[in-house]
CSV table of C-alpha atoms and ligand atoms in Angstrom, one decimal:
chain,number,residue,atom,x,y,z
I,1,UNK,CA,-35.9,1.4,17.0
I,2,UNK,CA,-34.2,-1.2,14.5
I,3,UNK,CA,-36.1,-4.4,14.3
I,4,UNK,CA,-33.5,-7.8,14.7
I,5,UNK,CA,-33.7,-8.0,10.8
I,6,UNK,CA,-32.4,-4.7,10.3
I,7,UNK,CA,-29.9,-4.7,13.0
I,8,UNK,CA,-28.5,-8.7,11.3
I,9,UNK,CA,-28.7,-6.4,7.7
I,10,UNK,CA,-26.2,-3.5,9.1
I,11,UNK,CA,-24.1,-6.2,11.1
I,12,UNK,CA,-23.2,-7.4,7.4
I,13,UNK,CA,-20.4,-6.4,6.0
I,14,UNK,CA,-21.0,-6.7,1.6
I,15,UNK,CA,-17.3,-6.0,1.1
I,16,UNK,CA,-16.6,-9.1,3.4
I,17,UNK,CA,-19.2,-11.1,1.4
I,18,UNK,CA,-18.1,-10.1,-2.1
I,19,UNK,CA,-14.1,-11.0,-1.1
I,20,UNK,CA,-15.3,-14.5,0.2
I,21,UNK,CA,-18.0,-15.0,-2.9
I,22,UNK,CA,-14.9,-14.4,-5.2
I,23,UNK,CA,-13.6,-17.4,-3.7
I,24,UNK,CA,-16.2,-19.7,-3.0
I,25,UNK,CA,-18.0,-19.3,-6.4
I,26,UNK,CA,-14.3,-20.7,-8.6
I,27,UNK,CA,-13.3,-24.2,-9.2
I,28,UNK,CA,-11.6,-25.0,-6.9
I,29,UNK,CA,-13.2,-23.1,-4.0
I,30,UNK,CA,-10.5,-20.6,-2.0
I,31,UNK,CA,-11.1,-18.1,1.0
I,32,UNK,CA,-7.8,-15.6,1.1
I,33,UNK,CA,-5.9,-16.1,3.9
I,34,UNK,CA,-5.7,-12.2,5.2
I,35,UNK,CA,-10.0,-13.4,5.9
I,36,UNK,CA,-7.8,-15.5,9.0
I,37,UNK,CA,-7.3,-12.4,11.2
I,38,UNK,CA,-10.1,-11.1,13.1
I,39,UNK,CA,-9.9,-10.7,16.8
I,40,UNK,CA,-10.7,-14.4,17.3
I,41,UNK,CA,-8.7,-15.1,14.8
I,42,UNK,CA,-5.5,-12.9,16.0
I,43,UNK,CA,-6.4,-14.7,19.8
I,44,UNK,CA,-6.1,-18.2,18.1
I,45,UNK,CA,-2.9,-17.1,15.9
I,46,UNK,CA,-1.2,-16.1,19.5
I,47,UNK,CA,-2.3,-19.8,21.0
I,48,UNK,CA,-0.7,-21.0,17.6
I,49,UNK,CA,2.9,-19.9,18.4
I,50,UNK,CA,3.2,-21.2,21.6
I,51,UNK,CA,2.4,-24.6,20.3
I,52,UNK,CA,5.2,-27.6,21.3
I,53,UNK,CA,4.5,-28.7,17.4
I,54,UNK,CA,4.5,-24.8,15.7
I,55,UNK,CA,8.4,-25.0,16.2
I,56,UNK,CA,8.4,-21.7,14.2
I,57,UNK,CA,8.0,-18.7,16.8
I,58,UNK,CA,10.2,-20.3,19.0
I,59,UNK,CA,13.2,-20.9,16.7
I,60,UNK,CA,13.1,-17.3,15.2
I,61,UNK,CA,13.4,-15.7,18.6
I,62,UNK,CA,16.1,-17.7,20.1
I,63,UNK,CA,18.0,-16.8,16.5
I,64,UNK,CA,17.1,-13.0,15.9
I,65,UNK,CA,18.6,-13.4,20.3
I,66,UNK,CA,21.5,-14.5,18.8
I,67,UNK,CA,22.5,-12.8,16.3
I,68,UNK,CA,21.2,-8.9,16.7
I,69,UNK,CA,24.2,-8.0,18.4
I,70,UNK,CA,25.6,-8.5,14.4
I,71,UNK,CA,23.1,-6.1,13.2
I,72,UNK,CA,24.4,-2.7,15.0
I,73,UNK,CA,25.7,-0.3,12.9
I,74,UNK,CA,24.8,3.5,12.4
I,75,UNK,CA,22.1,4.6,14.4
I,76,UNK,CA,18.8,3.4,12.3
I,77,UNK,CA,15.1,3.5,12.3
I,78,UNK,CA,13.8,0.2,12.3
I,79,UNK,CA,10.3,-0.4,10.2
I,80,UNK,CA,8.1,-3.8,10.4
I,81,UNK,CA,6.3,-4.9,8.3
I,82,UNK,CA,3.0,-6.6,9.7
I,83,UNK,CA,3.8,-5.5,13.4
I,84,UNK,CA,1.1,-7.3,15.9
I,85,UNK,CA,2.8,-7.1,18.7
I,86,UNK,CA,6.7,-5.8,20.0
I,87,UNK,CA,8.2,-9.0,21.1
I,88,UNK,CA,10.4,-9.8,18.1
I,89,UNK,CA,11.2,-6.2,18.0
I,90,UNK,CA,12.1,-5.5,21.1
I,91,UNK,CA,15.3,-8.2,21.0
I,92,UNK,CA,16.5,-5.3,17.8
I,93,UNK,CA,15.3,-2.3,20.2
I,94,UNK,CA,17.7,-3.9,23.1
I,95,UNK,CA,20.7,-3.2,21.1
I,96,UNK,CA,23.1,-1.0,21.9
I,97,UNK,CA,26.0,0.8,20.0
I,98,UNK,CA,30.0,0.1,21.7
I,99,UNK,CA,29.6,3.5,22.5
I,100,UNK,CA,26.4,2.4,24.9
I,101,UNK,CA,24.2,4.6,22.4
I,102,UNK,CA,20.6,2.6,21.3
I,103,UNK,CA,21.2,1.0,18.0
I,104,UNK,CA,17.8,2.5,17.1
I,105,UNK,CA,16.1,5.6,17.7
I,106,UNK,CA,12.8,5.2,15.9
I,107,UNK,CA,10.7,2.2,15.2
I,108,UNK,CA,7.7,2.0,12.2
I,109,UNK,CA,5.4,-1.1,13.0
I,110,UNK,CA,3.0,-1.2,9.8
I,111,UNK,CA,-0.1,-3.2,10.8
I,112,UNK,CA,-3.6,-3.3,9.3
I,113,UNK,CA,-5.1,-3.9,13.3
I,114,UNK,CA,-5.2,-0.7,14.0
I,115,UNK,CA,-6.5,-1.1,18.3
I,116,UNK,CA,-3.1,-3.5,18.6
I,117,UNK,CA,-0.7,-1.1,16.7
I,118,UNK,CA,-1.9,1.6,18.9
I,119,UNK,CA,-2.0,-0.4,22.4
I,120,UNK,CA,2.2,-1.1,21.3
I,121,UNK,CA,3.1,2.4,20.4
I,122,UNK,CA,1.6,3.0,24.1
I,123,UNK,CA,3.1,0.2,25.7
I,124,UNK,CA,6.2,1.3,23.7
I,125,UNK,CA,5.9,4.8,24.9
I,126,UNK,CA,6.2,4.0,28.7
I,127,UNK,CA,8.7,1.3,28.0
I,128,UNK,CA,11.1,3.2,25.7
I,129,UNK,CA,11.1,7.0,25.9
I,130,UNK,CA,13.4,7.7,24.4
I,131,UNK,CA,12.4,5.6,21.0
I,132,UNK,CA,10.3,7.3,18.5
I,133,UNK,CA,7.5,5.0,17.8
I,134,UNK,CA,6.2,5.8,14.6
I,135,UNK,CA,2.8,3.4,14.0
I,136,UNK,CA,1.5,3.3,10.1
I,137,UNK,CA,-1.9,1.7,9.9
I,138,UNK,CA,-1.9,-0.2,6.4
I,139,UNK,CA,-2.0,-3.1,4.5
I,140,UNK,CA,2.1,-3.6,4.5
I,141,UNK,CA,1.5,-5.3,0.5
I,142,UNK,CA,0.8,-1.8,-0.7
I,143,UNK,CA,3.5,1.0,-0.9
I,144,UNK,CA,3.7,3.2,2.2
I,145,UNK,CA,5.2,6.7,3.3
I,146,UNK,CA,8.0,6.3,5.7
I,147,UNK,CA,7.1,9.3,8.2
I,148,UNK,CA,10.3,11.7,8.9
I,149,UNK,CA,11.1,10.6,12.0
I,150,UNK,CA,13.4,8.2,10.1
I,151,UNK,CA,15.3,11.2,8.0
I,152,UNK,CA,18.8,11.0,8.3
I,153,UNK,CA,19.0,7.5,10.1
I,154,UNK,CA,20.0,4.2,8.5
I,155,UNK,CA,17.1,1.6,7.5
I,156,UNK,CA,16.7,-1.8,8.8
I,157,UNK,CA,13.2,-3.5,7.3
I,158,UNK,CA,12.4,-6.8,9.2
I,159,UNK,CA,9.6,-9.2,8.1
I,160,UNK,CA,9.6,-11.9,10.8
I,161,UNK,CA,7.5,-14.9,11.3
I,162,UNK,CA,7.9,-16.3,7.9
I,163,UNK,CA,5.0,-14.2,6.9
I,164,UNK,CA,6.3,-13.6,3.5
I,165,UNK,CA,5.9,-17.6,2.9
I,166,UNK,CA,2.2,-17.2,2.9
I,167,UNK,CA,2.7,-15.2,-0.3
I,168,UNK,CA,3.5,-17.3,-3.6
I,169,UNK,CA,7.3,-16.4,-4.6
I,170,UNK,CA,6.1,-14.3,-7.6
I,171,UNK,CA,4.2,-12.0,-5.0
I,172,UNK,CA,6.7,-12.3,-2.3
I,173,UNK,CA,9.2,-10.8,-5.2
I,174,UNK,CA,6.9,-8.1,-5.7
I,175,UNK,CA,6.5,-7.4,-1.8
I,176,UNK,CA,10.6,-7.7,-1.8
I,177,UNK,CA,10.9,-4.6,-4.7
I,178,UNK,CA,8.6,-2.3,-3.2
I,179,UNK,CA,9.8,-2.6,0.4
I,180,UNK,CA,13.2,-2.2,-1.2
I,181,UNK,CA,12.0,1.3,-2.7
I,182,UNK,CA,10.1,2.3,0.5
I,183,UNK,CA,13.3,1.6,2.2
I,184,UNK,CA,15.6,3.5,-0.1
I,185,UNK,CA,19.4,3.4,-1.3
I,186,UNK,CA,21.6,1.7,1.7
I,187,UNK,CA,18.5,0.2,3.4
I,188,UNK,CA,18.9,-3.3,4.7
I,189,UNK,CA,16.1,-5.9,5.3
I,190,UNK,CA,15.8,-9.0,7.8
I,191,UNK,CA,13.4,-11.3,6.7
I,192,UNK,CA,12.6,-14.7,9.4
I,193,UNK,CA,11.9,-17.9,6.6
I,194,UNK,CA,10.9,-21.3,7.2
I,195,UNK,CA,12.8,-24.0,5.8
I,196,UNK,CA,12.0,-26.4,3.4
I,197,UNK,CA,11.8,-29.6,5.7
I,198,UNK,CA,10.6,-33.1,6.2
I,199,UNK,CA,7.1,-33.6,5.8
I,200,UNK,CA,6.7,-35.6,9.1
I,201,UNK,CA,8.2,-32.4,11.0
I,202,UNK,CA,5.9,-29.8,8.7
I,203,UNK,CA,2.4,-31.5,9.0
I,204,UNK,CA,2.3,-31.4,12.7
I,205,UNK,CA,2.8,-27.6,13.4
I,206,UNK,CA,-0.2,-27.2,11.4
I,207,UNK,CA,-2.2,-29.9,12.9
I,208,UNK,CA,-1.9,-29.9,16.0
I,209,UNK,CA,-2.9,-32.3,18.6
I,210,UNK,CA,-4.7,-30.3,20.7
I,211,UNK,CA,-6.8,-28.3,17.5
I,212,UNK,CA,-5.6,-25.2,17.8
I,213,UNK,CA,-4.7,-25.0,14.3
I,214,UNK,CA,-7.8,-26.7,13.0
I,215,UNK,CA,-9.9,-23.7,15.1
I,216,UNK,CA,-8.1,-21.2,13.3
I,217,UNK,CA,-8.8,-22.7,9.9
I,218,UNK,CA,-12.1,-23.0,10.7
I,219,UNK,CA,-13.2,-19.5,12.4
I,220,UNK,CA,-12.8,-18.3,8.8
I,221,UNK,CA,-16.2,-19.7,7.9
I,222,UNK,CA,-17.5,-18.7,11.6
I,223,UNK,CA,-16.4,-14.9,10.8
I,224,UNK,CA,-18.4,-15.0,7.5
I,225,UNK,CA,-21.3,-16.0,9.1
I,226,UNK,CA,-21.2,-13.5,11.8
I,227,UNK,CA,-20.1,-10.6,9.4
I,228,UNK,CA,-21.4,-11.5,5.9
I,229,UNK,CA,-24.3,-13.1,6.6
I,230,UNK,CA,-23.5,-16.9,5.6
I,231,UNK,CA,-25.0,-19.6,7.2
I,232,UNK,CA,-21.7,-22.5,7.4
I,233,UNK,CA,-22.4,-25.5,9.2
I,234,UNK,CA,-18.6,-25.7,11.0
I,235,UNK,CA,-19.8,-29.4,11.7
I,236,UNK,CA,-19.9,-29.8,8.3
I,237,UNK,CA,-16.4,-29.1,7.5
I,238,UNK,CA,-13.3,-30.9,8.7
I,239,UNK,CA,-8.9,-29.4,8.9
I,240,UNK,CA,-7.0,-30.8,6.9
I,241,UNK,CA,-2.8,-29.7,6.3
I,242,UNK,CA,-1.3,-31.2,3.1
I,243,UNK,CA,2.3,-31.2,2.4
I,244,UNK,CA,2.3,-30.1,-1.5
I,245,UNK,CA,6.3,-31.1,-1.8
I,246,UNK,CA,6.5,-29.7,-6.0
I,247,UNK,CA,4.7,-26.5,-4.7
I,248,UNK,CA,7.2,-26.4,-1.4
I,249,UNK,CA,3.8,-25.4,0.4
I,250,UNK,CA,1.8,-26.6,3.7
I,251,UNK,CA,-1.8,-26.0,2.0
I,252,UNK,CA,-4.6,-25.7,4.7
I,253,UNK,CA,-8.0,-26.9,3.4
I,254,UNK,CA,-11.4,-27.2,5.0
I,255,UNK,CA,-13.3,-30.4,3.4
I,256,UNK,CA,-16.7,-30.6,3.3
I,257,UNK,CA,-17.8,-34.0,5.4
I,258,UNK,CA,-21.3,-34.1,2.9
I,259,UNK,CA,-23.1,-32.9,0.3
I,260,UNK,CA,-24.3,-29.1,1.1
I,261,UNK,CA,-25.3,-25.9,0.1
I,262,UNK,CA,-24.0,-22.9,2.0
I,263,UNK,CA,-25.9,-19.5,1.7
I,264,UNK,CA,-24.1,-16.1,1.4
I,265,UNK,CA,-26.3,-13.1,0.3
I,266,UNK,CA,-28.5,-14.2,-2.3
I,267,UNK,CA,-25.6,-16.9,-3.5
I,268,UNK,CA,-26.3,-21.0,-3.3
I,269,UNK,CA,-22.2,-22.3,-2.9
I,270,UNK,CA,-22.8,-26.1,-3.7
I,271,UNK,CA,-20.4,-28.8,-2.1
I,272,UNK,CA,-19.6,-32.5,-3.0
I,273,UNK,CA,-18.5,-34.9,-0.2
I,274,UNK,CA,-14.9,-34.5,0.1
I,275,UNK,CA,-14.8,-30.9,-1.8
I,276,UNK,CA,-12.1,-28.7,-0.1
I,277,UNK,CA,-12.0,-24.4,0.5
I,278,UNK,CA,-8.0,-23.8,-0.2
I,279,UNK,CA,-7.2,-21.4,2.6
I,280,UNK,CA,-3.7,-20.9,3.1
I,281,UNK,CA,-0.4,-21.6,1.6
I,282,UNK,CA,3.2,-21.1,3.6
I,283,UNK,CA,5.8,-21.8,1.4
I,284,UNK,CA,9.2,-23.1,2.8
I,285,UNK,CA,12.1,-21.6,0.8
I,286,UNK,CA,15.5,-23.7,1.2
I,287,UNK,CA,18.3,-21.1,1.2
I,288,UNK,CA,18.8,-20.9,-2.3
I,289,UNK,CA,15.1,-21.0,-3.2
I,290,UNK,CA,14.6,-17.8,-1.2
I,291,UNK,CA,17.7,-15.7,-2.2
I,292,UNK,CA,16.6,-16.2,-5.8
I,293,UNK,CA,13.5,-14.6,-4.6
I,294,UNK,CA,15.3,-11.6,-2.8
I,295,UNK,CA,17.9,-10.9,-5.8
I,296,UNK,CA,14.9,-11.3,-8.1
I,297,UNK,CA,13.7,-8.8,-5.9
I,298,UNK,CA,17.1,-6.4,-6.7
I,299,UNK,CA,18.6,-6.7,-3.4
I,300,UNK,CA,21.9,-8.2,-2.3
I,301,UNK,CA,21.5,-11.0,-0.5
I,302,UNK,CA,24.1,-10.2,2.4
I,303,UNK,CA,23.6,-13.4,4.6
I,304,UNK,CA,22.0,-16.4,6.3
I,305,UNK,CA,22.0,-17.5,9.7
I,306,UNK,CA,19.9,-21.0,10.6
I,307,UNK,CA,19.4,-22.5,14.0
I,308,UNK,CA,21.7,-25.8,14.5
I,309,UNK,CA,19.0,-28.0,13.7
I,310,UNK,CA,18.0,-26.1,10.2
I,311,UNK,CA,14.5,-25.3,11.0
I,312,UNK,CA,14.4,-21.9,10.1
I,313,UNK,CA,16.3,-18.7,9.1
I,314,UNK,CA,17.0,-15.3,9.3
I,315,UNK,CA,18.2,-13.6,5.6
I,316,UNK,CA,20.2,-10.4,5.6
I,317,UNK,CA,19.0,-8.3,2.7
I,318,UNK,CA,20.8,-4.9,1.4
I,319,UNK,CA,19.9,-2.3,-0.7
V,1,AVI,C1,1.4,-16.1,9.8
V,1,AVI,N1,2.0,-17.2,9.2
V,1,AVI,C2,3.4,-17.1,9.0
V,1,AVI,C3,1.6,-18.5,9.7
V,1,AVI,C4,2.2,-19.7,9.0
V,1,AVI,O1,2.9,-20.5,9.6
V,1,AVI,O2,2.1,-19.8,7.7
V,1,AVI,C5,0.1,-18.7,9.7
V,1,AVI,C6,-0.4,-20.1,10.2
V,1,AVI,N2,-1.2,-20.8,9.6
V,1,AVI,C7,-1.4,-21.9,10.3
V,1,AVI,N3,-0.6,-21.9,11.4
V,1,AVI,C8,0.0,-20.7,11.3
């Protein structure tokens, strides 16, 4: 029988540890944001979106309502990238040809979360028979093989959420090109991106009143100490959203309240009052910020639809 010691030793994960030590042991201090999304982390995300402040969720969906009907043409496979869950999909899955033919007859949802990819290609299953669900378990930033059930159908790549802000525009270029050669010749791609918009509007949906947002920064820093063995205080550490208006970035931080030393392995990370971790950036593109980003990228930037009060949009991509 394992004694506690042993079993706390094999609950660490040193892979974990070393991606966080990268981090912490710079100047300044950083945790990488993918760190955000274990299941606690996934559970606060959801609670996130159906914020009144985190206008985001709510904006893209009433738009991608709006205009899928646009996006029917030949029959096409439809591939996600970063696929949690099939609500955004689904308004694209709805879609039906003049003829009364569904717009899409298989669907690709990339996702590293492997139990929630395979709980929607179930759900999708007894939903949709008729849809070949396709699920690819992956990282979506490094190349993947489209499977065959897409052969001979049109391509439509979507990226909602504004996920590609939290990738710095030289990396969101780089995402951009290789999605555009996974995709192929004649592929198109959706991509959901939040607008560049007063600060006063901005700060709020990532500080919320009721803490939502600051639990999410901060289960980081509870998810290294239950799987890489660090011993945070999260008293010790406060939320804090920045609007960094040359960068065009929210930047989440967590500040250190004091003076303290933090244990990870055999590591001392020292912190000065006031000291921040950088978690997170989520760039806001205006319109002509992010097509420069897509062309950069090689593909055509087809077109833009916003909601009427400019919060957020929806860019047509083709190949
Ligand atoms: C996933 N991503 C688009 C979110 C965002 O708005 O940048 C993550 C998030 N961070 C804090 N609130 C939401």
């Amino acid at each position: 029988m394992p004694d506690d010691s042993m079993t706390l030793a094999e609950s660490i994960d040193p892979d974990l540890a070393n991606v966080a030590l990268r981090g912490l042991l710079g100047t300044p201090k950083t945790l990488p944001a993918t760190l955000f999304y274990d299941e606690e982390g996934c559970r606060l995300f959801y609670r996130i979106t159906e914020l009144p402040e985190y206008y985001l969720t709510r904006t893209e969906l009433a738009l991608l309502a709006e205009i899928a009907p646009l996006l029917v043409g030949p029959t096409a496979g439809l591939i996600e990238y970063g696929a949690s869950d099939e609500t955004k999909a689904s308004i694209l899955l709805d879609q039906t040809s003049a003829s009364g033919r569904p717009a899409f007859a298989a669907y690709v949802p990339i996702d590293v979360a492997e139990s929630a990819l395979m709980a929607m290609a179930a759900r999708l299953a007894r939903a949709r028979p008729a849809l070949k669900v396709w699920p690819v378990v992956g990282d979506f930033l490094r190349p993947v093989a489209l499977p065959a059930a897409l052969d001979g159908l049109a391509r439509l790549g979507f990226f909602p959420g504004s996920t590609i802000g939290n990738l710095d525009p030289a990396q969101a270029r780089l995402f951009l090109a290789q999605a555009r050669r996974t995709l192929g010749t004649g592929a198109r791609m959706l991509v959901g991106v939040d607008l560049r918009k007063d600060a006063a509007l901005l700060i709020p949906a990532y500080d919320d009143a009721a803490g939502v947002t600051a639990a999410f920064n901060l289960n980081i820093l509870a998810r290294l100490n239950r799987e890489a063995g660090a011993d945070f205080d999260l008293d010790g550490f406060a939320h804090r959203a920045t609007w960094n208006a040359e960068e065009s970035r929210i930047e989440m931080h967590l500040v250190s309240r004091r003076a303290q030393t933090v244990r990870i392995e055999d590591h001392a990370i020292r912190f000065a009052p006031g000291e921040t971790i950088h978690t997170e950036n989520s760039y806001k593109h205006t319109p002509e910020a992010f097509r420069a980003i897509a062309t950069g990228a090689g593909w055509r930037a087809e077109r833009m639809w916003t909601d009427s009060a400019r919060l957020f949009s929806l860019h047509l991509l083709s190949g």
